[in-house]
Short mmCIF file of C-alpha atoms and ligand atoms in Angstrom, two decimals:
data_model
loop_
_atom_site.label_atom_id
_atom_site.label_comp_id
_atom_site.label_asym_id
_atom_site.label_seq_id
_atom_site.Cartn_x
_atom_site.Cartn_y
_atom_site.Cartn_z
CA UNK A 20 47.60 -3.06 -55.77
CA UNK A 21 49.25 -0.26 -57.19
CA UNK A 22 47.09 2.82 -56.33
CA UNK A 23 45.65 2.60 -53.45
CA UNK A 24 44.48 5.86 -50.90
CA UNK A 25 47.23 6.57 -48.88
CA UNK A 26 46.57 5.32 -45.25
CA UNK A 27 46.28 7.54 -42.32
CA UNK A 28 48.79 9.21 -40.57
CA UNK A 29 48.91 8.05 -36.97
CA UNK A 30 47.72 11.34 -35.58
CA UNK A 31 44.33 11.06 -38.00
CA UNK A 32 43.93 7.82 -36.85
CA UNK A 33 43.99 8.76 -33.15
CA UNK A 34 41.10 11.69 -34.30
CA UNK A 35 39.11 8.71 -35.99
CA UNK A 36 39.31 6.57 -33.39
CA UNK A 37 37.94 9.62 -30.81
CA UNK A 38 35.26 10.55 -32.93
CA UNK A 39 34.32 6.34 -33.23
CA UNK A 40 34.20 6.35 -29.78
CA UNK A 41 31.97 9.26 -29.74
CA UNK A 42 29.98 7.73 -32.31
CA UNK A 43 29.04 4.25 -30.46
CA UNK A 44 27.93 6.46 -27.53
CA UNK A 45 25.16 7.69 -30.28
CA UNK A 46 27.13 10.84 -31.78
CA UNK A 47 26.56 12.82 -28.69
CA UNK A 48 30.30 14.31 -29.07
CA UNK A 49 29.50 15.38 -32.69
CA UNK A 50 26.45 16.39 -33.50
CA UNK A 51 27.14 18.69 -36.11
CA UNK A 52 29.32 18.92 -39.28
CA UNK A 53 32.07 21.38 -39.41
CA UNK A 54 31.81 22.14 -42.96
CA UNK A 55 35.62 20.39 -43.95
CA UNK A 56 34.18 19.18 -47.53
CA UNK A 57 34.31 23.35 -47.87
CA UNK A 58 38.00 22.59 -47.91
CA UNK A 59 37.48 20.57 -51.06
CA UNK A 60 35.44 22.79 -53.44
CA UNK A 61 35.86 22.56 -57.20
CA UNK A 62 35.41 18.97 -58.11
CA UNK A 63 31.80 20.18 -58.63
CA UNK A 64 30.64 23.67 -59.43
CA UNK A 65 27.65 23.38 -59.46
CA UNK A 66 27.17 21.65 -56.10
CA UNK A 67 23.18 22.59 -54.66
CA UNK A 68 24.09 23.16 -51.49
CA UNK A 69 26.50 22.62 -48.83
CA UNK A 70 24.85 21.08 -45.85
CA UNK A 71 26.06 20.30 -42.23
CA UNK A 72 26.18 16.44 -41.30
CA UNK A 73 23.39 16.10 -38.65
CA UNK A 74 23.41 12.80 -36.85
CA UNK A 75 21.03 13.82 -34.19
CA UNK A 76 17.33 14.37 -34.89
CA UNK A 77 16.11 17.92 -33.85
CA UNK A 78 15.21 17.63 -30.05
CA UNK A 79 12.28 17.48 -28.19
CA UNK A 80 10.29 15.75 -30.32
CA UNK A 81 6.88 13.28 -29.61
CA UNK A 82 7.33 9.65 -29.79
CA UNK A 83 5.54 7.68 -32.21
CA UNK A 84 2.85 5.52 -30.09
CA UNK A 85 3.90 2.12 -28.84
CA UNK A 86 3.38 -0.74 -31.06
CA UNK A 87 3.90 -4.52 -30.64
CA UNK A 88 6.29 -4.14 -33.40
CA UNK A 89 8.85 -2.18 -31.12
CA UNK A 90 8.47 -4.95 -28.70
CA UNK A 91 9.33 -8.07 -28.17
CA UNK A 92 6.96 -11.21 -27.58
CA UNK A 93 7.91 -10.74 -23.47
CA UNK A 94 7.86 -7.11 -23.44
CA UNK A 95 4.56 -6.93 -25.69
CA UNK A 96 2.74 -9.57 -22.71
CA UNK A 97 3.63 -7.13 -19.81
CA UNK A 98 2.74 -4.35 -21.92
CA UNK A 99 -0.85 -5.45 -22.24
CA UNK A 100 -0.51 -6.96 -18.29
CA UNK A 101 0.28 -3.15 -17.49
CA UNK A 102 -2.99 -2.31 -19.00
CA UNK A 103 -4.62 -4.56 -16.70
CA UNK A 104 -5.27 -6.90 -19.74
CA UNK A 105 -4.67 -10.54 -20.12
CA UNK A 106 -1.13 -11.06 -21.36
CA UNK A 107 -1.62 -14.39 -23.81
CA UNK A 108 -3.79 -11.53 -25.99
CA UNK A 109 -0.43 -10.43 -27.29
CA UNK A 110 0.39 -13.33 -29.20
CA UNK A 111 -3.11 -13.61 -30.84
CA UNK A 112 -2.49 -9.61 -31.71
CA UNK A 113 0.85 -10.56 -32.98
CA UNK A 114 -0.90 -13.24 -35.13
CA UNK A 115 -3.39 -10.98 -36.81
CA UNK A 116 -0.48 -8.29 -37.02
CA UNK A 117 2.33 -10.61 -38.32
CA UNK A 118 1.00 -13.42 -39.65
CA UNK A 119 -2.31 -12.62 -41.10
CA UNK A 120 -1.89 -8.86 -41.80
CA UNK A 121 -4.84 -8.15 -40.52
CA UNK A 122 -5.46 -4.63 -39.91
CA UNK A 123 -9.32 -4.09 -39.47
CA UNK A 124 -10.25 -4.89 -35.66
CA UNK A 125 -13.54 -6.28 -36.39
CA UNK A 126 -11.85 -8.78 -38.19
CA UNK A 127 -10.38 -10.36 -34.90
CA UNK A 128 -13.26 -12.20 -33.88
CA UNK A 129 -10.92 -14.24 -31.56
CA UNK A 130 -10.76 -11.13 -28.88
CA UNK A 131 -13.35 -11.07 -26.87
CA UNK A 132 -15.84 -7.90 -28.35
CA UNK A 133 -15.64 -6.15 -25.13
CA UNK A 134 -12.11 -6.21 -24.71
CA UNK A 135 -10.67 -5.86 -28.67
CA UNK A 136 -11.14 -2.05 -28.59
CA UNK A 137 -8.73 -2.19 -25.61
CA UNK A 138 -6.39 -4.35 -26.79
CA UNK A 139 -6.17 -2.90 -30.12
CA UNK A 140 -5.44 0.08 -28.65
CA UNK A 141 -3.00 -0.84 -26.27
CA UNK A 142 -0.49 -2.78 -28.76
CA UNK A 143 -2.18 -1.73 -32.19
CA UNK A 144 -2.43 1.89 -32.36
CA UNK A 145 -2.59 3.84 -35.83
CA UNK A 146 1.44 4.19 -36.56
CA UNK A 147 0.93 5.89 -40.24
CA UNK A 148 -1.80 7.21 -42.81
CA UNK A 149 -1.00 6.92 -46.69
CA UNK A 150 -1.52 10.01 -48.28
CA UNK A 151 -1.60 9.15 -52.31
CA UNK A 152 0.09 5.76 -53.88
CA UNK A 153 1.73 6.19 -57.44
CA UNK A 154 2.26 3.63 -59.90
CA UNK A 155 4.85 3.01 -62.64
CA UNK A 156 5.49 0.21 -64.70
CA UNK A 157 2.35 -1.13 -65.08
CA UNK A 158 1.59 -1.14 -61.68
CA UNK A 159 3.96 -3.57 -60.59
CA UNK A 160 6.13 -0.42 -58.99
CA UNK A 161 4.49 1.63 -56.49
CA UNK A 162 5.67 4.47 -54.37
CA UNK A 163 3.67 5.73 -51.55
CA UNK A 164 3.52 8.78 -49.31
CA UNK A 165 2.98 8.24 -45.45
CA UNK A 166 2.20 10.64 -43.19
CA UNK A 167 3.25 10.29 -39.18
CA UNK A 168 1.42 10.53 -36.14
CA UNK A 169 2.92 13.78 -36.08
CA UNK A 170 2.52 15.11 -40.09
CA UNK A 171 6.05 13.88 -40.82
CA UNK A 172 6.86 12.44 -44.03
CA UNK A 173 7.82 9.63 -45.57
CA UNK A 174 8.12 7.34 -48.92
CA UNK A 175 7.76 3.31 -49.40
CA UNK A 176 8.47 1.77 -52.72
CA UNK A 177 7.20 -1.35 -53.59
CA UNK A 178 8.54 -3.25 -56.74
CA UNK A 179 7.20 -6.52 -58.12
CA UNK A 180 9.12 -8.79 -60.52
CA UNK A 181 8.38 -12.11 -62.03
CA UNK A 182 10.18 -13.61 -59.51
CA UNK A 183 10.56 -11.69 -56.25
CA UNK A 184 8.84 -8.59 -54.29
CA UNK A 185 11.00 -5.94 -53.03
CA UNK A 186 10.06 -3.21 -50.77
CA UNK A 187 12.38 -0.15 -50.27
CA UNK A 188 11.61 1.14 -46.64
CA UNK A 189 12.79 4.15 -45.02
CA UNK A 190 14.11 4.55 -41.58
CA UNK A 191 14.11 8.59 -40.81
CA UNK A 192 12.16 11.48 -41.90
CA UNK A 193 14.76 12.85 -44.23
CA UNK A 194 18.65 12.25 -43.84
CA UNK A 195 21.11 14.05 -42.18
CA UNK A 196 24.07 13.13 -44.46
CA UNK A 197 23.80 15.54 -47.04
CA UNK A 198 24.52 13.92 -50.40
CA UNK A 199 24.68 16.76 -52.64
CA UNK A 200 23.47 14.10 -55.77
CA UNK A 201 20.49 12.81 -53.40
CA UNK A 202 17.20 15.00 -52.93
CA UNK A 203 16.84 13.14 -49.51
CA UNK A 204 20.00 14.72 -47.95
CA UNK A 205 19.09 17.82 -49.59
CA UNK A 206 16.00 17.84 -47.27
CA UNK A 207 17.65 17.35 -43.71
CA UNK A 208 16.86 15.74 -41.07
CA UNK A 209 13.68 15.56 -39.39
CA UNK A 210 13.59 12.77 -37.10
CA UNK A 211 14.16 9.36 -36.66
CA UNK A 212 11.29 6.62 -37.57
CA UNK A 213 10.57 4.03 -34.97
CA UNK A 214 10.94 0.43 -35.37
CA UNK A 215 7.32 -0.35 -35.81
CA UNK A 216 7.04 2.45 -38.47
CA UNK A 217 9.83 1.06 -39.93
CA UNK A 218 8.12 -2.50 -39.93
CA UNK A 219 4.75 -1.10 -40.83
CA UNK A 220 6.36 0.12 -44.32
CA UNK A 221 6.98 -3.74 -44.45
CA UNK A 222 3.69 -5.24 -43.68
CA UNK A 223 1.21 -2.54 -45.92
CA UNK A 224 3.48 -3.55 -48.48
CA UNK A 225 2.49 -7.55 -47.58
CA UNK A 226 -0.96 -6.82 -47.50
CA UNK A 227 -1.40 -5.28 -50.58
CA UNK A 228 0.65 -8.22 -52.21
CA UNK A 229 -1.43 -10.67 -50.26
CA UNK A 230 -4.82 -9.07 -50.81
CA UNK A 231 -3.92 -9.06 -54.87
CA UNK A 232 -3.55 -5.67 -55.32
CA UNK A 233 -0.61 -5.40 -57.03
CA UNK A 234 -0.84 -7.36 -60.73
CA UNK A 235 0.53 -10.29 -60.68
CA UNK A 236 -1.56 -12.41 -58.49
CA UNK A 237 -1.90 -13.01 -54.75
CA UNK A 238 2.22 -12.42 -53.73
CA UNK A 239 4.72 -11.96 -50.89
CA UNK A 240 7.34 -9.67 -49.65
CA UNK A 241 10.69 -11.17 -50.41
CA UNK A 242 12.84 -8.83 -50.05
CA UNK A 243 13.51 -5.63 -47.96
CA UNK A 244 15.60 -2.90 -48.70
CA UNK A 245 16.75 0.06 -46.27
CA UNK A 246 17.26 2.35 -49.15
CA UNK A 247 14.38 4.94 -49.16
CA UNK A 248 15.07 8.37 -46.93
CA UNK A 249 17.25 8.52 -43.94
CA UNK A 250 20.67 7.02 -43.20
CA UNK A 251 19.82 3.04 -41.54
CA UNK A 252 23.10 3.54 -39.33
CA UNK A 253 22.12 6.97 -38.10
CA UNK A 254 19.32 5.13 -36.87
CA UNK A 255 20.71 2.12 -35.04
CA UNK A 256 18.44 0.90 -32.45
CA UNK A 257 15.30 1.38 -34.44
CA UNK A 258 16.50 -0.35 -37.41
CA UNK A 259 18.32 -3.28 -35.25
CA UNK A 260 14.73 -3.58 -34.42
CA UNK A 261 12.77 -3.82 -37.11
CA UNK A 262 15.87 -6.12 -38.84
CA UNK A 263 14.70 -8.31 -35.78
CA UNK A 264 11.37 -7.81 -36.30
CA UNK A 265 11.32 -8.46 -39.86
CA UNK A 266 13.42 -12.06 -39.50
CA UNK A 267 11.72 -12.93 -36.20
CA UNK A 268 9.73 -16.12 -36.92
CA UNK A 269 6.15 -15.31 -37.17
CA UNK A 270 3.95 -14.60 -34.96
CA UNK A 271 6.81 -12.76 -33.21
CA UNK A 272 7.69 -11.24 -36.34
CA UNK A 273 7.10 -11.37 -40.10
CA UNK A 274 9.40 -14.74 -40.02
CA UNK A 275 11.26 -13.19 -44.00
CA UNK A 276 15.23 -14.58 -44.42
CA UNK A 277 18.13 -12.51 -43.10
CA UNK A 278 19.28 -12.86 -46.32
CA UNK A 279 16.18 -11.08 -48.14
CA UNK A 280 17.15 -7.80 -46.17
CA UNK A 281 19.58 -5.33 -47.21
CA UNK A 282 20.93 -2.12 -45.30
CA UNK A 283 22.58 0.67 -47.47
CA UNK A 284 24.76 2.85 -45.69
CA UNK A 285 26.73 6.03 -46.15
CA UNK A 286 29.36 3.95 -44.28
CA UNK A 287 29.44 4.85 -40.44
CA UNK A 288 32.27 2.64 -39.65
CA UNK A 289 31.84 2.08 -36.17
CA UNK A 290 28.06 1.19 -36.98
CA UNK A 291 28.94 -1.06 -39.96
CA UNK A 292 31.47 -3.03 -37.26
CA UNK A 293 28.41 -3.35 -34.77
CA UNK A 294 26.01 -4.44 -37.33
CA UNK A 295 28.69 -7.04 -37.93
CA UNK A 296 28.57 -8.57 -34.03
CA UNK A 297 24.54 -8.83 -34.16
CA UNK A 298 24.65 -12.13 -35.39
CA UNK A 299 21.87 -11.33 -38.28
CA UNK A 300 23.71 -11.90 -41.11
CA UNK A 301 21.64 -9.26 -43.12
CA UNK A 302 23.07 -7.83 -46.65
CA UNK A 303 25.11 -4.91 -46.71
CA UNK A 304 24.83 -2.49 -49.14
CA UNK A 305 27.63 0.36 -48.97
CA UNK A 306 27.31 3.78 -50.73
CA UNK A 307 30.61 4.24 -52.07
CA UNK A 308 30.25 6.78 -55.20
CA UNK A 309 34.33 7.35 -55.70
CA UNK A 310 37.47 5.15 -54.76
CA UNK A 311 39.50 8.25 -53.68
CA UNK A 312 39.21 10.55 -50.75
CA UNK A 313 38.68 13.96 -52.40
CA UNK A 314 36.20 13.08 -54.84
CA UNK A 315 34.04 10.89 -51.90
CA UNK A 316 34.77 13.85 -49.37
CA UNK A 317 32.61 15.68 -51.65
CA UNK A 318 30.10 13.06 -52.81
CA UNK A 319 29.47 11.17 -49.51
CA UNK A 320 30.16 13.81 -47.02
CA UNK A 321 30.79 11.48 -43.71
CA UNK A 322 33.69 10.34 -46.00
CA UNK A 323 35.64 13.65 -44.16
CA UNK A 324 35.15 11.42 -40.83
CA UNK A 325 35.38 7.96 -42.55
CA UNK A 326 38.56 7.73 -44.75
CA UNK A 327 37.76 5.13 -47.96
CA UNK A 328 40.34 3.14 -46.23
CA UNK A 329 38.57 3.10 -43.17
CA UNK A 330 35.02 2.27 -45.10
CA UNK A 331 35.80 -0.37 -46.85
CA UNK A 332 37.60 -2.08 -44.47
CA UNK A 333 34.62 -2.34 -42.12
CA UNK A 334 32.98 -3.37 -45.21
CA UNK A 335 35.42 -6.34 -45.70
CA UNK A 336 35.37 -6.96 -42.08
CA UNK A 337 31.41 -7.57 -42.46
CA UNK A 338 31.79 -9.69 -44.96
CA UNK A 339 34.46 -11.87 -43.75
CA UNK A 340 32.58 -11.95 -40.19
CA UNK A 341 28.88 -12.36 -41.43
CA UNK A 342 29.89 -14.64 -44.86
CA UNK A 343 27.41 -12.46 -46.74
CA UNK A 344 28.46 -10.62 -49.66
CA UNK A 345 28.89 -6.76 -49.68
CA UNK A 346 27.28 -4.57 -52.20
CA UNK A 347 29.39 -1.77 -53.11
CA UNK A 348 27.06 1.44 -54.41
CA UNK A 349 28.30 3.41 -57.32
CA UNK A 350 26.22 6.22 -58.76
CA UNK A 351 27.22 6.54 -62.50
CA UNK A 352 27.77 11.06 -62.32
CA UNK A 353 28.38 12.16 -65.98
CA UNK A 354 32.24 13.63 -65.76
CA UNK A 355 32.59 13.37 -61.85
CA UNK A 356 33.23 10.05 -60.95
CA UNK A 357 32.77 7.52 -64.31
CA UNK A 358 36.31 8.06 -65.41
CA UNK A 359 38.04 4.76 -67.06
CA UNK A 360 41.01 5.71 -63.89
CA UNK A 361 38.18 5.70 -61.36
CA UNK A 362 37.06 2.12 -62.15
CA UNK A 363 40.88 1.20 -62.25
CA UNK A 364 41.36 2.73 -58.88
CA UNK A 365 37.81 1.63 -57.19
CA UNK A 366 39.21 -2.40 -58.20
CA UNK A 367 42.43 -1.88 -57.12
CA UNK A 368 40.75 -0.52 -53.68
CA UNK A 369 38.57 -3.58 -53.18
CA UNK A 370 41.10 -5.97 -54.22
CA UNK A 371 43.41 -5.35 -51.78
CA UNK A 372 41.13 -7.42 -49.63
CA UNK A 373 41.62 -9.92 -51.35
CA UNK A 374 39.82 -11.64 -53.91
CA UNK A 375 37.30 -14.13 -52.36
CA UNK A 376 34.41 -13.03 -53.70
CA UNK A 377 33.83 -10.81 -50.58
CA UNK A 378 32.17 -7.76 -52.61
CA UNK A 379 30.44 -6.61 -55.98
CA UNK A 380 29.75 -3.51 -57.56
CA UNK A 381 26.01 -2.44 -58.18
CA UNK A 382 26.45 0.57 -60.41
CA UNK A 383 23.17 2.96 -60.32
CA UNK A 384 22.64 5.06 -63.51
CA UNK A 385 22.46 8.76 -61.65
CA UNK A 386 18.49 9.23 -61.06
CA UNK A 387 17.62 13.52 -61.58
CA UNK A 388 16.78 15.15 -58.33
CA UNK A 389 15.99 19.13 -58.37
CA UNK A 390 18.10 21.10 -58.91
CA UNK A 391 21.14 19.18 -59.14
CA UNK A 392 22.88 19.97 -62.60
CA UNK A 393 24.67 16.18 -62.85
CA UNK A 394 23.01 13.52 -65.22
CA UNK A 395 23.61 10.30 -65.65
CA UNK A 396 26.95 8.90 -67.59
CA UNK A 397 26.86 8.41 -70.99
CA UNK A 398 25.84 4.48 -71.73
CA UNK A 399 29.41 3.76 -73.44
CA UNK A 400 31.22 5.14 -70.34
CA UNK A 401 29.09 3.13 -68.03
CA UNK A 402 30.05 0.26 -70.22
CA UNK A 403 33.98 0.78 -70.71
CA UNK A 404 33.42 1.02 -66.41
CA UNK A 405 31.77 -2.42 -66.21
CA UNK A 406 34.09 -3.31 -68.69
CA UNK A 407 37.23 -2.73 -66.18
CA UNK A 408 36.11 -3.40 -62.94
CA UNK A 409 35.20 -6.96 -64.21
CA UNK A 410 38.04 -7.34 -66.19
CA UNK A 411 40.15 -7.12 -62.68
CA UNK A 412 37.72 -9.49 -61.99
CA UNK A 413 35.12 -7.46 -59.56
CA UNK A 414 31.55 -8.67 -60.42
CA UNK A 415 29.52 -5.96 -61.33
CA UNK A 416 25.82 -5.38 -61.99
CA UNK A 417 24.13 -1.84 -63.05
CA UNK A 418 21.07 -1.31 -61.39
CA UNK A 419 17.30 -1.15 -62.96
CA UNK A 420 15.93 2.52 -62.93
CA UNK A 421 12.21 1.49 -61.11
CA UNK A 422 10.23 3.99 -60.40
CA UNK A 423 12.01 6.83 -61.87
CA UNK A 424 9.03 8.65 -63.61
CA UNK A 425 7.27 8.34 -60.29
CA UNK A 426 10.17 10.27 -58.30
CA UNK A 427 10.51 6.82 -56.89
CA UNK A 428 13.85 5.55 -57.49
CA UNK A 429 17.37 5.93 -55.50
CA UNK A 430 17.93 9.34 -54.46
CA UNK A 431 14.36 10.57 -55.53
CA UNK A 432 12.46 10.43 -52.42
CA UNK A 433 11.63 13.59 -50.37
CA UNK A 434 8.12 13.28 -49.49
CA UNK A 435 6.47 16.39 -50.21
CA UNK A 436 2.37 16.28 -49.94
N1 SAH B 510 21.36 6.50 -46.66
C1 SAH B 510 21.57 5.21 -47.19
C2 SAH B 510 20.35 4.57 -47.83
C3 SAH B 510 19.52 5.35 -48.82
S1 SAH B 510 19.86 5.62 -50.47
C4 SAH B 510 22.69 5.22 -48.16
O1 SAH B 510 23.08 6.28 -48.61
O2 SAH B 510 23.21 4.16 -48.47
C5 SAH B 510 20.07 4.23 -51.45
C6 SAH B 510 21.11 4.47 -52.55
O3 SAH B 510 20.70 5.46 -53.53
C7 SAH B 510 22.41 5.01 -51.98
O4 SAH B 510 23.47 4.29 -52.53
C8 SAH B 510 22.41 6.43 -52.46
O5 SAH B 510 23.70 6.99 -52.49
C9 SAH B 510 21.80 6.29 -53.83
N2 SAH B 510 21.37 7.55 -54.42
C10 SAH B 510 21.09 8.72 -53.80
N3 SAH B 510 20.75 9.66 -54.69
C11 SAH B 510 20.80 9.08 -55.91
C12 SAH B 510 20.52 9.54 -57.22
N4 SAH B 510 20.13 10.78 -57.47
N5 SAH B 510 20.65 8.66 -58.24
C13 SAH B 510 21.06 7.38 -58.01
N6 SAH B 510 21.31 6.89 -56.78
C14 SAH B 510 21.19 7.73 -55.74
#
């Protein structure tokens, strides 16, 4: 383990560990960035923008309406009990909602007519509205635009293979992390999604797969990904929720495997170390993007708060806690971060956890975003970098490019009408 990022001094620790402690608390104590990856300038000139790190969404914004996805099978019976309605309705609502995807009311000939409008309303209201659906790949990849009960913005992907269905949800409107590579952080934040329109990404996406209208035949969601706009961890609750939601067996929930959901994160160590406690032993996904601090400082801005050290240690930790492998994310940059020393270093980082099969690497072939000047490596560099991280024996897979032509793959999504 010969090159490893220096650790911390103890008095950066003792600033880590404040700012943690700030962060559990919901990143009251540091809602803005302070503009330290300004400190670091010249790994990339021509870096779009610098952007603050926002982790709270703009104030005094509406809540989405109340669903019976943001509830649970107690809360979503005294809910309807409130409304001076019969409380067993919810589970027949959660039975249209969950398991039969039912989403026209007449359809739900089981609620009494005089009373469906009611109940509808009361645990059913209209989360989301798609705006246009684009197709790639002979249909089988699909990206579509959602507007919010209050015109904000944002992008589902659906992508069918022979052998599995994966939709990529997202959990904010925009991202406060400001990726300079990703058009999503470009954007900012906007606000935070709730857990049912998290979860109602998740069951259009069934429906259209049930109803056979993606080729392919009559299908099911498989898999879920939190990897369309927004930052999962900057989202906690919400996403906790629909991760519950999603896993709950139906008709509480959609009833899919733990291990068919995965949550990509920038790395918000204290989040990553919560996640690990919930007992859902979902997949996590980790944006990494460099093995050393001043190239990820400037690639993966919360690095300036999060030390690789730091990240990749919670990462371990989840892993060794939850016994589910971690994904380690690696956007292949042309001349910033594809070096031959790079894939040396990033090996030698993750193998000084040891080598228990605790992590691979997904590499991602850079997808274009506007105005950012990087491309993609060149296919023999990406190779000589699978090459050595395997050869140290890391396990490493390079990512399909879905949806590109559609604006729908990693990094492409910013929901413009
Ligand atoms: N905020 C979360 C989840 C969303 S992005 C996160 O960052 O993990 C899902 C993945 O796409 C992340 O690894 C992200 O870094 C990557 N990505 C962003 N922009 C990209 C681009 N232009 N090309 C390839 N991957 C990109």
């Amino acid at each position: 383990m010969s090159s490893l990022p220096s650790r911390r001094a103890p008095c950066h620790r003792t600033r880590l560990v404040t700012l943690a402690t700030a962060a559990i608390g919901g990143f009251r104590l540091s809602s803005s960035y302070d503009g330290l990856a300004g400190d670091n300038r010249g790994l990339m000139p021509d870096s779009p923008k610098t952007l603050p790190l926002v982790f709270d969404e703009p104030r005094g914004r509406a809540k989405p309406p109340r669903h019976l996805a943001d509830l649970d099978e107690a809360a979503r019976k005294e809910l309807l009990e409130s409304h001076g309605l019969p409380g067993f309705r919810a589970k027949q609502l959660s039975t249209h909602y969950f398991a039969r995807l039912v989403d026209d009311p007449a359809e739900m000939t089981d609620l009494p007519a005089t009373q469906r409008q009611e109940l509808v309303g009361a645990l059913l209201p209209s989360l989301m509205t798609p705006l246009r659906t684009l197709e790639a790949d002979k249909g089988t990849t699909r990206k579509t635009l959602w507007k919010l009960f209050d015109g904000a913005l944002v992008e589902s992907v659906l992508m069918r293979y022979p052998d599995r269905a994966t939709i990529c949800v997202s959990s904010q409107a925009g991202c406060g992390m400001a990726c300079p590579f990703c058009a999503t952080g470009q954007g900012g934040l906007q606000r935070n999604m709730s857990t049912a329109e998290i979860v109602e990404q998740v069951v259009a996406g069934a429906r259209s797969l049930a109803r056979g209208e993606v080729p392919g035949g009559p299908g099911r969601v498989s898999n879920v990904v939190f990897m369309g706009m927004g930052e999962p961890m900057a989202n906690y609750k919400a996403v906790l929720g629909a991760v519950r939601r999603l896993t709950d067996p139906a008709p509480a929930g959609l009833g899919m495997s733990a291990r068919g959901v995965t949550v990509s994160t920038v790395g918000l160590v204290p989040r990553i170390n919560q996640l690990a406690t919930e007992g859902i032993p979902v997949t996590l996904a980790l944006s990494l993007h460099a093995p050393d601090d001043e190239l990820r400082n400037e690639l993966v801005p919360i690095n300036t708060r999060y030390s690789v050290a730091e990240t990749v240690e919670a990462a371990w930790n989840y892993a060794k806690t939850t016994k589910r492998r971690v994904s380690i994310e690696y956007a292949m940059m042309r001349g910033i971060n594809d070096q031959a020393h790079r894939a040396d270093l990033l090996a030698d980082v993750l193998h000084s956890y040891g080598d228990w099969g605790w992590v691979h690497v997904n590499l991602i072939p850079l997808n274009p975003t506007p105005g950012s000047k990087w491309t993609a490596s060149d296919p023999r560099d990406e190779r000589e970098f699978v090459r050595r991280l395997e050869a140290k024996g890391i396990p490493t897979t390079v990512r399909d490019t879905r949806g590109r032509e559609i604006d729908g793959a990693c990094g492409q999504l910013a929901a413009t009408e």
